[in-house]
Short mmCIF file of C-alpha atoms and ligand atoms in Angstrom, two decimals:
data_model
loop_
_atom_site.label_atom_id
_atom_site.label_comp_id
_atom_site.label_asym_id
_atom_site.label_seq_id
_atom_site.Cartn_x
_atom_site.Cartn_y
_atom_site.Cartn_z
CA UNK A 599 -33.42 19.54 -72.61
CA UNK A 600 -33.62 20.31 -69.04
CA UNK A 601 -31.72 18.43 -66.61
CA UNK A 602 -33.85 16.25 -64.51
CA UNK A 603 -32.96 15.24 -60.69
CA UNK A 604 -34.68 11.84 -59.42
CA UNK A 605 -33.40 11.53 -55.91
CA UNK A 606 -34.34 8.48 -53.88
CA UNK A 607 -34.70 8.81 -49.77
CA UNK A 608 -34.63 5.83 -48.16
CA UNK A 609 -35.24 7.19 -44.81
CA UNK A 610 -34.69 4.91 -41.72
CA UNK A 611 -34.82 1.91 -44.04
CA UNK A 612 -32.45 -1.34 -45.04
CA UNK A 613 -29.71 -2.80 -43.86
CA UNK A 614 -26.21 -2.98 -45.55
CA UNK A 615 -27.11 -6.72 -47.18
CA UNK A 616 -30.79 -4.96 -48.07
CA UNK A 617 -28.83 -2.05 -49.75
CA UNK A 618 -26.55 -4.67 -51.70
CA UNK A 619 -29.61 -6.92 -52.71
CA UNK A 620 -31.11 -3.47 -54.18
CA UNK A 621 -27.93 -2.39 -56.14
CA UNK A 622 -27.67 -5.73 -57.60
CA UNK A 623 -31.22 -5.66 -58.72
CA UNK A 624 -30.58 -2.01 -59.91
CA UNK A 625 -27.11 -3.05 -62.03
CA UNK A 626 -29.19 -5.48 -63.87
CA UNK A 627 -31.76 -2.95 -65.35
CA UNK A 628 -28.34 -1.54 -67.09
CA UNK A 629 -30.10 1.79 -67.84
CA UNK A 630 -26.73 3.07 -69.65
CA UNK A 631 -27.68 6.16 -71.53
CA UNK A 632 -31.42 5.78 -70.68
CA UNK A 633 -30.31 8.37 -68.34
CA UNK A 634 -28.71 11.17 -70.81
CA UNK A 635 -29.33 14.92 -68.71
CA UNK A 636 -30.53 12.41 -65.28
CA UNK A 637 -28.73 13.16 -61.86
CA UNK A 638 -29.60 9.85 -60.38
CA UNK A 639 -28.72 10.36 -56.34
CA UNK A 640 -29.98 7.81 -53.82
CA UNK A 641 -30.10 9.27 -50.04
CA UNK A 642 -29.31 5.90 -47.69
CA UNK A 643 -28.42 5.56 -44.11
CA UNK A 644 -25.19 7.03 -42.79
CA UNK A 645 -24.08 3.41 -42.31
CA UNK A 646 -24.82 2.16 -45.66
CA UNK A 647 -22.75 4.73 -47.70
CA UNK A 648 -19.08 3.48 -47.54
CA UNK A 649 -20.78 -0.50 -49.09
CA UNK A 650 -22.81 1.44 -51.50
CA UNK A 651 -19.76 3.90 -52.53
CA UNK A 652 -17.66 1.14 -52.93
CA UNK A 653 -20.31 -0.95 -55.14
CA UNK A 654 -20.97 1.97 -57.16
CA UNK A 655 -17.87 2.58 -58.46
CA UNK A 656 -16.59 -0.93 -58.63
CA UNK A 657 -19.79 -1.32 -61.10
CA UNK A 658 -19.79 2.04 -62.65
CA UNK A 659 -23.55 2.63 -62.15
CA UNK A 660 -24.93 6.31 -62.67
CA UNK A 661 -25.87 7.10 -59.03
CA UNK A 662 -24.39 9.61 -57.00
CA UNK A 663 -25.05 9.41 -52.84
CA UNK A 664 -26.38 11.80 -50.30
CA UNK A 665 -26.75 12.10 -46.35
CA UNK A 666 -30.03 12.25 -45.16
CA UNK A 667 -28.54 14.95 -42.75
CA UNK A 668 -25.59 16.63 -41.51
CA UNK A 669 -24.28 18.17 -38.52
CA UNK A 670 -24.87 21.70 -37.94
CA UNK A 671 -20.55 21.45 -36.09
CA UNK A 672 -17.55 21.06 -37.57
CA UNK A 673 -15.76 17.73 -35.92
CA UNK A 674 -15.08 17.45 -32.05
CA UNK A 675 -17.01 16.81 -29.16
CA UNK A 676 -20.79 16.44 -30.30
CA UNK A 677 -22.26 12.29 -29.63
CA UNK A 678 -23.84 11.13 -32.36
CA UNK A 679 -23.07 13.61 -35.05
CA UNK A 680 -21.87 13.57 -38.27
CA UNK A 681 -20.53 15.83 -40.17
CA UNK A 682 -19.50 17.65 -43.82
CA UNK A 683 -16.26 16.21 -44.25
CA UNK A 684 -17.02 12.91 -42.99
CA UNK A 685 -19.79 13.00 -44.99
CA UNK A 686 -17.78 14.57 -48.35
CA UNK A 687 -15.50 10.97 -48.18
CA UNK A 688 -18.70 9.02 -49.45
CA UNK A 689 -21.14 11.55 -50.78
CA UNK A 690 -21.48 14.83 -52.76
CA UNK A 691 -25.50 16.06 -51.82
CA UNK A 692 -26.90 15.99 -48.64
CA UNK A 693 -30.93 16.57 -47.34
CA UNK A 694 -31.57 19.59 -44.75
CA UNK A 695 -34.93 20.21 -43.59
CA UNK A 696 -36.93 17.14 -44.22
CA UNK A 697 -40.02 17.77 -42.50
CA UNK A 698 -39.97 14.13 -40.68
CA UNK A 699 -36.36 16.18 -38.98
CA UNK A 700 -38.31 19.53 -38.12
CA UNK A 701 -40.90 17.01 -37.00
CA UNK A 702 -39.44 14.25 -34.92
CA UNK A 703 -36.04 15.90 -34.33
CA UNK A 704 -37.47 20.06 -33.63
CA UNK A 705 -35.06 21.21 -36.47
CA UNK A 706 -35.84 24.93 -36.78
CA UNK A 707 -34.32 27.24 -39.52
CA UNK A 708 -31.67 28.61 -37.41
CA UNK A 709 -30.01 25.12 -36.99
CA UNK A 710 -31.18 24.88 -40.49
CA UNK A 711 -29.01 27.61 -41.75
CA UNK A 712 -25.88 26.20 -39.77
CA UNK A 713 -26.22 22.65 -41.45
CA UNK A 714 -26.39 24.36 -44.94
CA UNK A 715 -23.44 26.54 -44.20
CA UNK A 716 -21.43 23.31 -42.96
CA UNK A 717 -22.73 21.10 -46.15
CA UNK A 718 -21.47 24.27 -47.95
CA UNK A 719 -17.83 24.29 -46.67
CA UNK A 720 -17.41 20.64 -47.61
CA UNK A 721 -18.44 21.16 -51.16
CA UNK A 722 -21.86 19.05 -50.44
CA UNK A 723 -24.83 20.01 -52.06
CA UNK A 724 -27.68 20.99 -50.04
CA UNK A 725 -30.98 19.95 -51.39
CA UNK A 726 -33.34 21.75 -48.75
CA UNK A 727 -36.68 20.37 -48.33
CA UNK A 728 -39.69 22.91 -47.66
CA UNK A 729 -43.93 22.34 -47.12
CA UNK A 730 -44.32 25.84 -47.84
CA UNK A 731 -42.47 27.71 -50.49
CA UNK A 732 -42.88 31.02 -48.96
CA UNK A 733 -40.07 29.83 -46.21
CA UNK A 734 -37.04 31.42 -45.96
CA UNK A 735 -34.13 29.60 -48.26
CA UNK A 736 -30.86 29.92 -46.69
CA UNK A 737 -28.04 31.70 -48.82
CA UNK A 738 -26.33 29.26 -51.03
CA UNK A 739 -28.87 27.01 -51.58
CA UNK A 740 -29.47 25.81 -55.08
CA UNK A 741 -31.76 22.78 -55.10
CA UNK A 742 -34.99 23.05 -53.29
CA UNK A 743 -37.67 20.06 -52.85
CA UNK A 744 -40.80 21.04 -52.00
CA UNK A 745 -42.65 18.73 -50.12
CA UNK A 746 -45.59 19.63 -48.56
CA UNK A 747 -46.78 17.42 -45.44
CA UNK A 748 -50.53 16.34 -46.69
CA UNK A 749 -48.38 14.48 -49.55
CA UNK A 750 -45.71 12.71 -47.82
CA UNK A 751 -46.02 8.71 -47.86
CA UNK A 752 -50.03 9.64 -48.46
CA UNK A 753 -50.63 8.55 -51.55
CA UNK A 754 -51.92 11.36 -52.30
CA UNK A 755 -49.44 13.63 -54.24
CA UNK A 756 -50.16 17.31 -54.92
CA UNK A 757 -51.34 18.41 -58.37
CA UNK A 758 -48.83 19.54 -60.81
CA UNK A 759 -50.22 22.60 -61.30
CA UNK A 760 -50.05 23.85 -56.77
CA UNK A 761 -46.44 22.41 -57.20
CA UNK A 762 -45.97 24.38 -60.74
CA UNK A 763 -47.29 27.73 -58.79
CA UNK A 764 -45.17 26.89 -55.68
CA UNK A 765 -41.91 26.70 -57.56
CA UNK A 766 -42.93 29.89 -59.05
CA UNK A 767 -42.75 31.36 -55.48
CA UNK A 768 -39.59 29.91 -54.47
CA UNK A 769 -38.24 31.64 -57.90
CA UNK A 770 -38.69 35.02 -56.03
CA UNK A 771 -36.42 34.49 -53.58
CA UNK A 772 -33.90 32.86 -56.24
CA UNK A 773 -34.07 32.51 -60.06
CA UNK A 774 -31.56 30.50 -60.52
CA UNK A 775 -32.61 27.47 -57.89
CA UNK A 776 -33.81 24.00 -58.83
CA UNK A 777 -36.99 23.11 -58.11
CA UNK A 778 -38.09 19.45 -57.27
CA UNK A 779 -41.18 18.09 -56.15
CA UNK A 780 -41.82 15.12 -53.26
CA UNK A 781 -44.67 13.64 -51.80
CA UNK A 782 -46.17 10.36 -53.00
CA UNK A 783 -44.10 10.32 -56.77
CA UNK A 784 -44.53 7.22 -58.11
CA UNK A 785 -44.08 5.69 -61.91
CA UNK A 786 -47.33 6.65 -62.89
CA UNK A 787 -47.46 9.96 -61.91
CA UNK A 788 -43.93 11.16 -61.89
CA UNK A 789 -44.38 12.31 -65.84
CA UNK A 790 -47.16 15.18 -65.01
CA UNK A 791 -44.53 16.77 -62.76
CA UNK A 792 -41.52 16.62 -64.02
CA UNK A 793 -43.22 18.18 -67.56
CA UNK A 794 -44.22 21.37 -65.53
CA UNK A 795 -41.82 24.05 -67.02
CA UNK A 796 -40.20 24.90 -64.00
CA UNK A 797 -40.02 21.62 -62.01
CA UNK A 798 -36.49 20.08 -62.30
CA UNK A 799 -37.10 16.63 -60.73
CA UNK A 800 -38.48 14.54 -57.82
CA UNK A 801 -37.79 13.30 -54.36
CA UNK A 802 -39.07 10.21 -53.60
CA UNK A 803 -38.93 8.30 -49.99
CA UNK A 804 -41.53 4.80 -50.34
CA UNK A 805 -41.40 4.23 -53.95
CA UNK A 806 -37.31 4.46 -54.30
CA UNK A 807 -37.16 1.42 -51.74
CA UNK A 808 -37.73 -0.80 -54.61
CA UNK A 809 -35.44 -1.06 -57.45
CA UNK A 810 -37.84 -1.62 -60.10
CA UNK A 811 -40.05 0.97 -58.73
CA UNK A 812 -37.31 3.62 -58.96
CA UNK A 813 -36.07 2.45 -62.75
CA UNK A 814 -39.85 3.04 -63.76
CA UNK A 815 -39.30 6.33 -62.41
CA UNK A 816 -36.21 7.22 -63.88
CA UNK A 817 -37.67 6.32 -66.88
CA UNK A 818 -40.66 8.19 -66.97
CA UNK A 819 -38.77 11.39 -65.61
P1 PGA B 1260 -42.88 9.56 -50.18
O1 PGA B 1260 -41.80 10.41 -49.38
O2 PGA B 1260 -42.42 9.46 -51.60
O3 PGA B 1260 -42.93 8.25 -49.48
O4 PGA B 1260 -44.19 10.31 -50.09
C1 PGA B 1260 -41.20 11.55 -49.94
C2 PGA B 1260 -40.28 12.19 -48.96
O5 PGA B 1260 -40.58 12.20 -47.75
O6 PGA B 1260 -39.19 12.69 -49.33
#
């Protein structure tokens, strides 16, 4: 059985009693070994992960955290950045190259390349996010979301089979990388993807913002 990633990005979303309210709704569902060969990793707000951290393991629930980004600098004198190690004390994955970052924020793959290098030296996993699998992954990377834009917070998902034939090109550049797809997963359709032989598992932003919404999920996956 291939191991399945379900990784929830909550974006620009919740505060820290929001966050608690949706771990305690979460603990609840007690999906226990449900979960057998599921990396469950939920992607919050930099100033939500030392609360959630601290509820996770006080409550033993199977979810792992990630940044939503990371600095492309080691520590020192750059406002409003933060970076691997800081990040390393609460999390172990972190997302480079959302689009809504090359978007809003003019990321390009040069900076890019620096923040998976830094993630890198603080043992973080990178899970880089491309909208077109023919883009240049950075050395080192080993989980890959593709997400392409016409999808994201749509409704309107890709079809298993463009996603199927786009993990197929990302293979060329590296065999031995994960492939997830994101863009409008929800309970109802996650199933069609995650069955595609080579996609490993699914990012999803709007639907992971309920509880519920995300346990259907995880179960389907
Ligand atoms: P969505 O977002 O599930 O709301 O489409 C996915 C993403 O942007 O990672």
């Amino acid at each position: 059985m291939k191991k399945s990633y379900i990784i929830a990005n909550w974006k620009s979303n919740k505060t820290i009693h929001q966050a608690s309210m949706w771990l305690e709704e979460f603990k609840m569902q007690n999906l226990g070994l449900q979960i057998f060969e599921k990396e469950i990793i939920v992607c919050p707000s930099f100033s939500l992960l030392s609360d959630m951290k601290s509820y996770i393991i006080n409550h033993a629930l199977p979810i792992k955290l990630g940044g939503q980004d990371i600095s492309p600098f080691e520590h020192g004198a750059y406002t409003g950045a933060v970076n691997g190690e800081q990040i390393k004390e609460f999390a172990d994955y972190v997302l480079i190259g959302h689009s809504e970052r090359r978007k809003y924020f003019h990321e390009d793959s040069t900076l890019l390349e620096k923040k998976v290098k830094q993630a890198r030296q603080y043992s973080l996993t990178p899970i880089y996010c491309v909208s077109d699998p023919r883009e240049h992954i950075p050395e080192g990377v080993t989980i890959v979301a593709y997400e392409p834009i016409f999808a994201i917070g749509s409704g309107k998902p890709d079809t298993p089979q463009n996603v199927e034939s786009a993990a197929q090109a990302i293979f060329k550049s590296n065999q031995e990388i994960a492939v997830l797809y994101g863009g409008s997963v929800t309970a109802q359709n996650v199933s069609d993807f995650i069955k595609m032989p080579s996609i490993s598992g699914v990012l999803v932003g709007k639907a992971s913002l309920n509880p519920l919404d995300l346990i259907q999920i995880i179960h389907h996956a």
